[in-house]
PDB file of N, CA and C in Angstrom:
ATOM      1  N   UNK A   1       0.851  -1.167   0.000  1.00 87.00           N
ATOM      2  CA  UNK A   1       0.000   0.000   0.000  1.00 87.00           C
ATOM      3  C   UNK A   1       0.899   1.233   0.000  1.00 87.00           C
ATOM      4  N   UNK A   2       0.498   2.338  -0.842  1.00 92.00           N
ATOM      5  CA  UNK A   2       1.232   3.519  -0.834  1.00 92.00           C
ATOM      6  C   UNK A   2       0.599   4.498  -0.474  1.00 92.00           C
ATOM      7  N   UNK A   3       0.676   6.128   0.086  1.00 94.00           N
ATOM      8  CA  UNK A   3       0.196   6.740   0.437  1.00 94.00           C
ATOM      9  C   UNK A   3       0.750   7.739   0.306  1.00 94.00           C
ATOM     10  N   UNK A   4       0.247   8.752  -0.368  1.00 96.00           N
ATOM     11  CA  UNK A   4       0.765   9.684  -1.044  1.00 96.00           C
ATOM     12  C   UNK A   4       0.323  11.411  -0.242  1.00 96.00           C
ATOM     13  N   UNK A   5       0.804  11.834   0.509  1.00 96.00           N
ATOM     14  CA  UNK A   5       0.819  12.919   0.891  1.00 96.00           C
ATOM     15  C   UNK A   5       1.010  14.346  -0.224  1.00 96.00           C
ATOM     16  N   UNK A   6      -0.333  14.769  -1.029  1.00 97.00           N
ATOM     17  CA  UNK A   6      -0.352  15.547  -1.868  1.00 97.00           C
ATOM     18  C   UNK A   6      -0.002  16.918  -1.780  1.00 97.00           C
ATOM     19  N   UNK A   7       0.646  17.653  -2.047  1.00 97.00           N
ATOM     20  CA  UNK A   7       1.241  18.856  -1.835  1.00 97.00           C
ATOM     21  C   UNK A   7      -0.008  19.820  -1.973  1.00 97.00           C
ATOM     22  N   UNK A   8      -0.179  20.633  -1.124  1.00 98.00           N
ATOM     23  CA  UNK A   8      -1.484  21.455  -0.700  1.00 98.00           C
ATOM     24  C   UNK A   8      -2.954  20.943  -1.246  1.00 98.00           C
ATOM     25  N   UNK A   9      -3.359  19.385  -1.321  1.00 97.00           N
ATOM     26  CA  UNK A   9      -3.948  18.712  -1.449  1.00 97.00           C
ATOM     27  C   UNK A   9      -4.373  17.845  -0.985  1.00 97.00           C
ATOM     28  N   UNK A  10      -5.222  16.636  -0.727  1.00 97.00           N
ATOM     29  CA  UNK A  10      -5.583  15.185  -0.261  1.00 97.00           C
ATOM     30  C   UNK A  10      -4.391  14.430   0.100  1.00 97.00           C
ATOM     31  N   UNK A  11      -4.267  13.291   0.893  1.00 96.00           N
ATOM     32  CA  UNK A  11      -4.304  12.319   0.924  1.00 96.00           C
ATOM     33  C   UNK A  11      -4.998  10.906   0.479  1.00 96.00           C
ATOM     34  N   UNK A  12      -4.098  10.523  -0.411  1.00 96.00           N
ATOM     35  CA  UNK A  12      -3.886   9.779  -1.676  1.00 96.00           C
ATOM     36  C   UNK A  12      -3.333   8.183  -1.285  1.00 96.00           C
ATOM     37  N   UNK A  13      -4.562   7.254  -0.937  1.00 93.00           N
ATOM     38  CA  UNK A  13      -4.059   5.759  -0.829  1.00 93.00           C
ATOM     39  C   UNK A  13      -4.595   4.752  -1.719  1.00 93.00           C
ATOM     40  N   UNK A  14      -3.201   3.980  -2.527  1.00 91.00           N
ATOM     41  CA  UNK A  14      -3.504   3.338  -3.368  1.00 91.00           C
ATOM     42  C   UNK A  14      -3.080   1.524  -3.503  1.00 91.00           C
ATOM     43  N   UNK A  15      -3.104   0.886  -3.316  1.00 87.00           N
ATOM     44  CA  UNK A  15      -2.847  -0.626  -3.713  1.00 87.00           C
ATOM     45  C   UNK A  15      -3.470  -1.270  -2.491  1.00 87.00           C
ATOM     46  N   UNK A  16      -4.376  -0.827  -2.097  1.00 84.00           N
ATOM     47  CA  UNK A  16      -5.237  -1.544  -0.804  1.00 84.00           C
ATOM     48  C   UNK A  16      -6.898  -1.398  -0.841  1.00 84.00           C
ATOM     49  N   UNK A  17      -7.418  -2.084  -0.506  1.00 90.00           N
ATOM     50  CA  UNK A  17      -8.928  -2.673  -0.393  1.00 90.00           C
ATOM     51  C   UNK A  17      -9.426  -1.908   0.914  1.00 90.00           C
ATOM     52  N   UNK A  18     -10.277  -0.619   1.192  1.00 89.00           N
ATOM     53  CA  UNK A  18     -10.564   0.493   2.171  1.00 89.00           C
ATOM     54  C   UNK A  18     -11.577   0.379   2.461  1.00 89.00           C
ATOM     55  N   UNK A  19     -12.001  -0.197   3.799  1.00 92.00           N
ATOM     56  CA  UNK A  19     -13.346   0.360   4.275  1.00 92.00           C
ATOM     57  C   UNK A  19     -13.272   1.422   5.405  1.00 92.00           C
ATOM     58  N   UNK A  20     -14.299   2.114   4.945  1.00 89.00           N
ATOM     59  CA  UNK A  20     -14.023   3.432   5.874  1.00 89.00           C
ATOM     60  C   UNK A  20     -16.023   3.491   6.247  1.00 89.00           C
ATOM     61  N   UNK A  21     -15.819   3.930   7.442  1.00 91.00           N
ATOM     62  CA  UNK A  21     -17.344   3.818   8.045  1.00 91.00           C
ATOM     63  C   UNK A  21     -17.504   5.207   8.966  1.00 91.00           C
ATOM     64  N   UNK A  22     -18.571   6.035   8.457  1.00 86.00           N
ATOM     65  CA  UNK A  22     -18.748   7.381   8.822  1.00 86.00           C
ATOM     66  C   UNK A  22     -20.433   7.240   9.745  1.00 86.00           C
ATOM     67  N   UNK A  23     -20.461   6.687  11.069  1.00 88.00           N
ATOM     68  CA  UNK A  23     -21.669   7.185  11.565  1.00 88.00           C
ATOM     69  C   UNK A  23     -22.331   5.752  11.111  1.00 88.00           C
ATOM     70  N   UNK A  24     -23.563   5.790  10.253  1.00 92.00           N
ATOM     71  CA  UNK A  24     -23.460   4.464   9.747  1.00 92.00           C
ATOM     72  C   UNK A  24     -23.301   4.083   8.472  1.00 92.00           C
ATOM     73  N   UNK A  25     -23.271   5.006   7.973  1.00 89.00           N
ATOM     74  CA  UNK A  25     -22.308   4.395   6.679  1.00 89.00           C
ATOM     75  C   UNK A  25     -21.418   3.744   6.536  1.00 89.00           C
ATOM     76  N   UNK A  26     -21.340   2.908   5.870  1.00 92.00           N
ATOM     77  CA  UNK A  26     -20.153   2.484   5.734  1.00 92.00           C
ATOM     78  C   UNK A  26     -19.510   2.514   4.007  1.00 92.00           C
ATOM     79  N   UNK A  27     -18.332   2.674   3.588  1.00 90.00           N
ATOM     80  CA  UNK A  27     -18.070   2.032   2.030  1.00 90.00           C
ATOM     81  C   UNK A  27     -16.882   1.271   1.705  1.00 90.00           C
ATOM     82  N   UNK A  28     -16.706   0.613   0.817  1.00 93.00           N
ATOM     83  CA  UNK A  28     -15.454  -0.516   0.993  1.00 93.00           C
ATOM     84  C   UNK A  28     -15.356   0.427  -0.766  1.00 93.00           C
ATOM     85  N   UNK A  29     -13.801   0.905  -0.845  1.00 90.00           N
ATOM     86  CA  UNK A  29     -13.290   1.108  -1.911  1.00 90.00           C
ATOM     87  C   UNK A  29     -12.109   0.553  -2.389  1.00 90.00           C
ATOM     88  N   UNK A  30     -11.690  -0.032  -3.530  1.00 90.00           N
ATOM     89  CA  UNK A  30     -10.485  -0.170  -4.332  1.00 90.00           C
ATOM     90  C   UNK A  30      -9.841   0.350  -4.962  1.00 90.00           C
ATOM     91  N   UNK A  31      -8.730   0.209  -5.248  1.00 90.00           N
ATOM     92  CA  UNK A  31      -7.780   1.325  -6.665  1.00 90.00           C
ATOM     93  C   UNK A  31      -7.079   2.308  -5.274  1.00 90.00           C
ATOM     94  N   UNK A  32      -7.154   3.664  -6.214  1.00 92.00           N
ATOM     95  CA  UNK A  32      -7.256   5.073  -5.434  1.00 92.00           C
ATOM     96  C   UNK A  32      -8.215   5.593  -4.632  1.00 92.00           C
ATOM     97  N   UNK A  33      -8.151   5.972  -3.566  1.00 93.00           N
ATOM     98  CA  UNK A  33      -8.842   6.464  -2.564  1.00 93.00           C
ATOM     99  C   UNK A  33      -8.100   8.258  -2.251  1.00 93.00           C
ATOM    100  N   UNK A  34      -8.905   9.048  -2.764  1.00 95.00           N
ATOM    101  CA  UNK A  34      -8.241  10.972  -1.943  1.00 95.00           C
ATOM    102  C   UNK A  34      -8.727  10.818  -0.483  1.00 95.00           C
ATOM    103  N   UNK A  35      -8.621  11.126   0.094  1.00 95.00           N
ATOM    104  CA  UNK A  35      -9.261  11.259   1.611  1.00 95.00           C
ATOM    105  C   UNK A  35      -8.925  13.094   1.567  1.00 95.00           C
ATOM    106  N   UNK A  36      -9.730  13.710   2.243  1.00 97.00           N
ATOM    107  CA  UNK A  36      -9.356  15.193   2.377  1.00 97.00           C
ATOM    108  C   UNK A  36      -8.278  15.414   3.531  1.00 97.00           C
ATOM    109  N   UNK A  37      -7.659  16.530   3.303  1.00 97.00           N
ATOM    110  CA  UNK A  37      -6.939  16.649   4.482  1.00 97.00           C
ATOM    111  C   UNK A  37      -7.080  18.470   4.739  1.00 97.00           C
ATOM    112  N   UNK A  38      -7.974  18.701   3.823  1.00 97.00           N
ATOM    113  CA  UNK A  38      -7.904  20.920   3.980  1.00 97.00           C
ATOM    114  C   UNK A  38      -9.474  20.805   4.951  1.00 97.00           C
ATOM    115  N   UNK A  39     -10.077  19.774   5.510  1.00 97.00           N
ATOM    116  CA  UNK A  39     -11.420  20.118   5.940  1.00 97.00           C
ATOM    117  C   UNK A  39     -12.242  21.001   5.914  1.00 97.00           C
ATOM    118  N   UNK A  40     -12.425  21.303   4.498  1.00 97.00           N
ATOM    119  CA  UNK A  40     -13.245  21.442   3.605  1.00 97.00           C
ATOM    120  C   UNK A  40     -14.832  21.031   3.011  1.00 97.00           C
ATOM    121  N   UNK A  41     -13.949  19.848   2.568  1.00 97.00           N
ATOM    122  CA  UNK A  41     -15.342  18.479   1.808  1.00 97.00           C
ATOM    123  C   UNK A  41     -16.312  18.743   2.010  1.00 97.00           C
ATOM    124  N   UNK A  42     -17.120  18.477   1.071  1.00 96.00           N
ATOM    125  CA  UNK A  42     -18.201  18.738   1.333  1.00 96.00           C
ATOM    126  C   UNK A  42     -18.883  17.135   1.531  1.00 96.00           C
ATOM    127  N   UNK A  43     -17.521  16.413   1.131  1.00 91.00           N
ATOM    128  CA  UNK A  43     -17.898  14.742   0.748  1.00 91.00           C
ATOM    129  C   UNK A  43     -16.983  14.413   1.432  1.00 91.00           C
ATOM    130  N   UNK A  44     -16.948  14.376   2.619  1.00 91.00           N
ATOM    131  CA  UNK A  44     -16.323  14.144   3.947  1.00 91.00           C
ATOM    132  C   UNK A  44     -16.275  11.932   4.254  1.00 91.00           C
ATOM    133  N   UNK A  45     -15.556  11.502   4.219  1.00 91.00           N
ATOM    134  CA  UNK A  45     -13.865  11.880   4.436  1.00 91.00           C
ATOM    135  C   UNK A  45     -13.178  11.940   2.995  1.00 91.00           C
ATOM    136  N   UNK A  46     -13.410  12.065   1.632  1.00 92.00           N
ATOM    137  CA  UNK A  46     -13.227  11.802   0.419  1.00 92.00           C
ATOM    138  C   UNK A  46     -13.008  13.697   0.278  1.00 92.00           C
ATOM    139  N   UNK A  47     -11.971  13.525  -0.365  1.00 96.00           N
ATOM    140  CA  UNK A  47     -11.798  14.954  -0.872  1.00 96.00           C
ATOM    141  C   UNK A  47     -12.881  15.220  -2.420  1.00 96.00           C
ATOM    142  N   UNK A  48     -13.406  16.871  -2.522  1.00 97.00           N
ATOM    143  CA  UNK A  48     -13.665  16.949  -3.536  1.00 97.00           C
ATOM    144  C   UNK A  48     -13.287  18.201  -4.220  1.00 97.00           C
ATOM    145  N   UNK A  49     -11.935  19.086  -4.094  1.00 97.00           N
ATOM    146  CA  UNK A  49     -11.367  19.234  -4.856  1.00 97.00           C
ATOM    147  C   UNK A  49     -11.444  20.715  -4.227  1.00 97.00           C
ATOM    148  N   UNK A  50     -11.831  21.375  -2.682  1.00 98.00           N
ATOM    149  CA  UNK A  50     -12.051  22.331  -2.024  1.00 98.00           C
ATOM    150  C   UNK A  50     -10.783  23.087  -1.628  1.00 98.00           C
ATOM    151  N   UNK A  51      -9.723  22.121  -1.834  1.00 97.00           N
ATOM    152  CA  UNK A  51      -8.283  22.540  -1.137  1.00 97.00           C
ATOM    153  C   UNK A  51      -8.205  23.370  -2.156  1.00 97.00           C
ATOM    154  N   UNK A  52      -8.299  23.287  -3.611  1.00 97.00           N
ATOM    155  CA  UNK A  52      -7.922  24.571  -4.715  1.00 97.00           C
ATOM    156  C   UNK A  52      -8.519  25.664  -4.164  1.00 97.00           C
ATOM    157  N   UNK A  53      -9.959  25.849  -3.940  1.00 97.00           N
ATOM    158  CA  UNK A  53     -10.627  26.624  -3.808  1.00 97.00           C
ATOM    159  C   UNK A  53     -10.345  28.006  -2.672  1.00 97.00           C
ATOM    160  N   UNK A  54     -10.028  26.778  -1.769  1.00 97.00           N
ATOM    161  CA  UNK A  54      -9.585  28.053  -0.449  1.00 97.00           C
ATOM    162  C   UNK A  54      -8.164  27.753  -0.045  1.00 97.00           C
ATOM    163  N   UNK A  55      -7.565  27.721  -0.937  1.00 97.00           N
ATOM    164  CA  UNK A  55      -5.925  27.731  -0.891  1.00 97.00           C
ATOM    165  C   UNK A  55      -5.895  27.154   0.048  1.00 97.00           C
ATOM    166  N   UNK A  56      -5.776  25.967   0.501  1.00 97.00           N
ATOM    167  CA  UNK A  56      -5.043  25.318   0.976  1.00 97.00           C
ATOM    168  C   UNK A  56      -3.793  24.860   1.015  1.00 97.00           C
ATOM    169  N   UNK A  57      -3.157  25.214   2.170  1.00 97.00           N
ATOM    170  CA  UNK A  57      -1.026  24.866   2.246  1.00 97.00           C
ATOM    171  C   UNK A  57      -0.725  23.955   2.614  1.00 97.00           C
ATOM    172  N   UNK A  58       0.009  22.596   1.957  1.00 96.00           N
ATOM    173  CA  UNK A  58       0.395  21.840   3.030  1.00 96.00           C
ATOM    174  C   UNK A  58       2.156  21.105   2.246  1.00 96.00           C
ATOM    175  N   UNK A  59       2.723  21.000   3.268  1.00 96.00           N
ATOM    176  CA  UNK A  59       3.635  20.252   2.262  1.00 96.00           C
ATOM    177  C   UNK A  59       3.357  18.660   1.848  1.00 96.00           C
ATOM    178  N   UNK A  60       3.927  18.343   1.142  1.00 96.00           N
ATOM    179  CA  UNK A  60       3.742  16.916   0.406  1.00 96.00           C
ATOM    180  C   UNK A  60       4.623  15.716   0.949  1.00 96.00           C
ATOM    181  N   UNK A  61       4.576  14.877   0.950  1.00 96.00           N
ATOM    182  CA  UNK A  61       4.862  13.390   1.198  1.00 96.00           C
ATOM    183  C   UNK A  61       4.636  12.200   0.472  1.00 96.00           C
ATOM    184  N   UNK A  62       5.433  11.169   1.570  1.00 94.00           N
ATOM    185  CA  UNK A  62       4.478   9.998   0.871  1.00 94.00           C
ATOM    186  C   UNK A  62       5.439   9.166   1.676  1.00 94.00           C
ATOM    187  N   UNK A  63       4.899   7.764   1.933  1.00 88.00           N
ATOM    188  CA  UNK A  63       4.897   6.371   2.885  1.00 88.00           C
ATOM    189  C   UNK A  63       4.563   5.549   2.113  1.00 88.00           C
ATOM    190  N   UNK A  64       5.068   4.090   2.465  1.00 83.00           N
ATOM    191  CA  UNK A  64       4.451   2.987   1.951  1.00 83.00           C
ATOM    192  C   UNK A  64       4.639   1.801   3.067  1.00 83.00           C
ATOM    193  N   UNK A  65       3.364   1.039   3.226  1.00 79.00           N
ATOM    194  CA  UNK A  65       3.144  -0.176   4.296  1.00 79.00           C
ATOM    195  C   UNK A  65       3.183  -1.248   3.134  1.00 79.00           C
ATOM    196  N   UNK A  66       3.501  -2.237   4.185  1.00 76.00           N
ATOM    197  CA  UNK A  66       3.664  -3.582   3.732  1.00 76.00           C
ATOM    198  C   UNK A  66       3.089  -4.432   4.643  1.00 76.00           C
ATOM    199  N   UNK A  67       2.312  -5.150   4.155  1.00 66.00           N
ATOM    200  CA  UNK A  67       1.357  -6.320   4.903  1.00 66.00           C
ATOM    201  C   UNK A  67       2.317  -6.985   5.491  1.00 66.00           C
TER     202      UNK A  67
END
């Protein structure tokens, strides 16, 4: 799994199978997953593209786990 710390943008996880459960929702995603990180969203925990909007700063990164 990689995880990509986006430069004044989302958080970006990719080569892993995600369930994420908000309240009672729940959703199981594959591939790429953004998660927000400017708390913003309006599509909370999924970024939708708000960090452009109100300038959001952050520096960039990135990690990778291994099962």
């Amino acid at each position: 799994m990689k995880i990509e710390l986006r430069e004044n943008g989302p958080l970006v996880i990719r080569g892993a199978r995600i369930r994420i459960q908000v309240g009672e929702k729940e959703e199981i995603r594959e591939g790429a997953v953004a998660l927000c990180r400017c708390g913003g969203s309006e599509n909370k925990p999924f970024c939708d593209g708000t960090h452009r909007r109100i300038g959001f700063q952050t520096p960039g990164g990135a990690l990778e786990a291994e099962d």
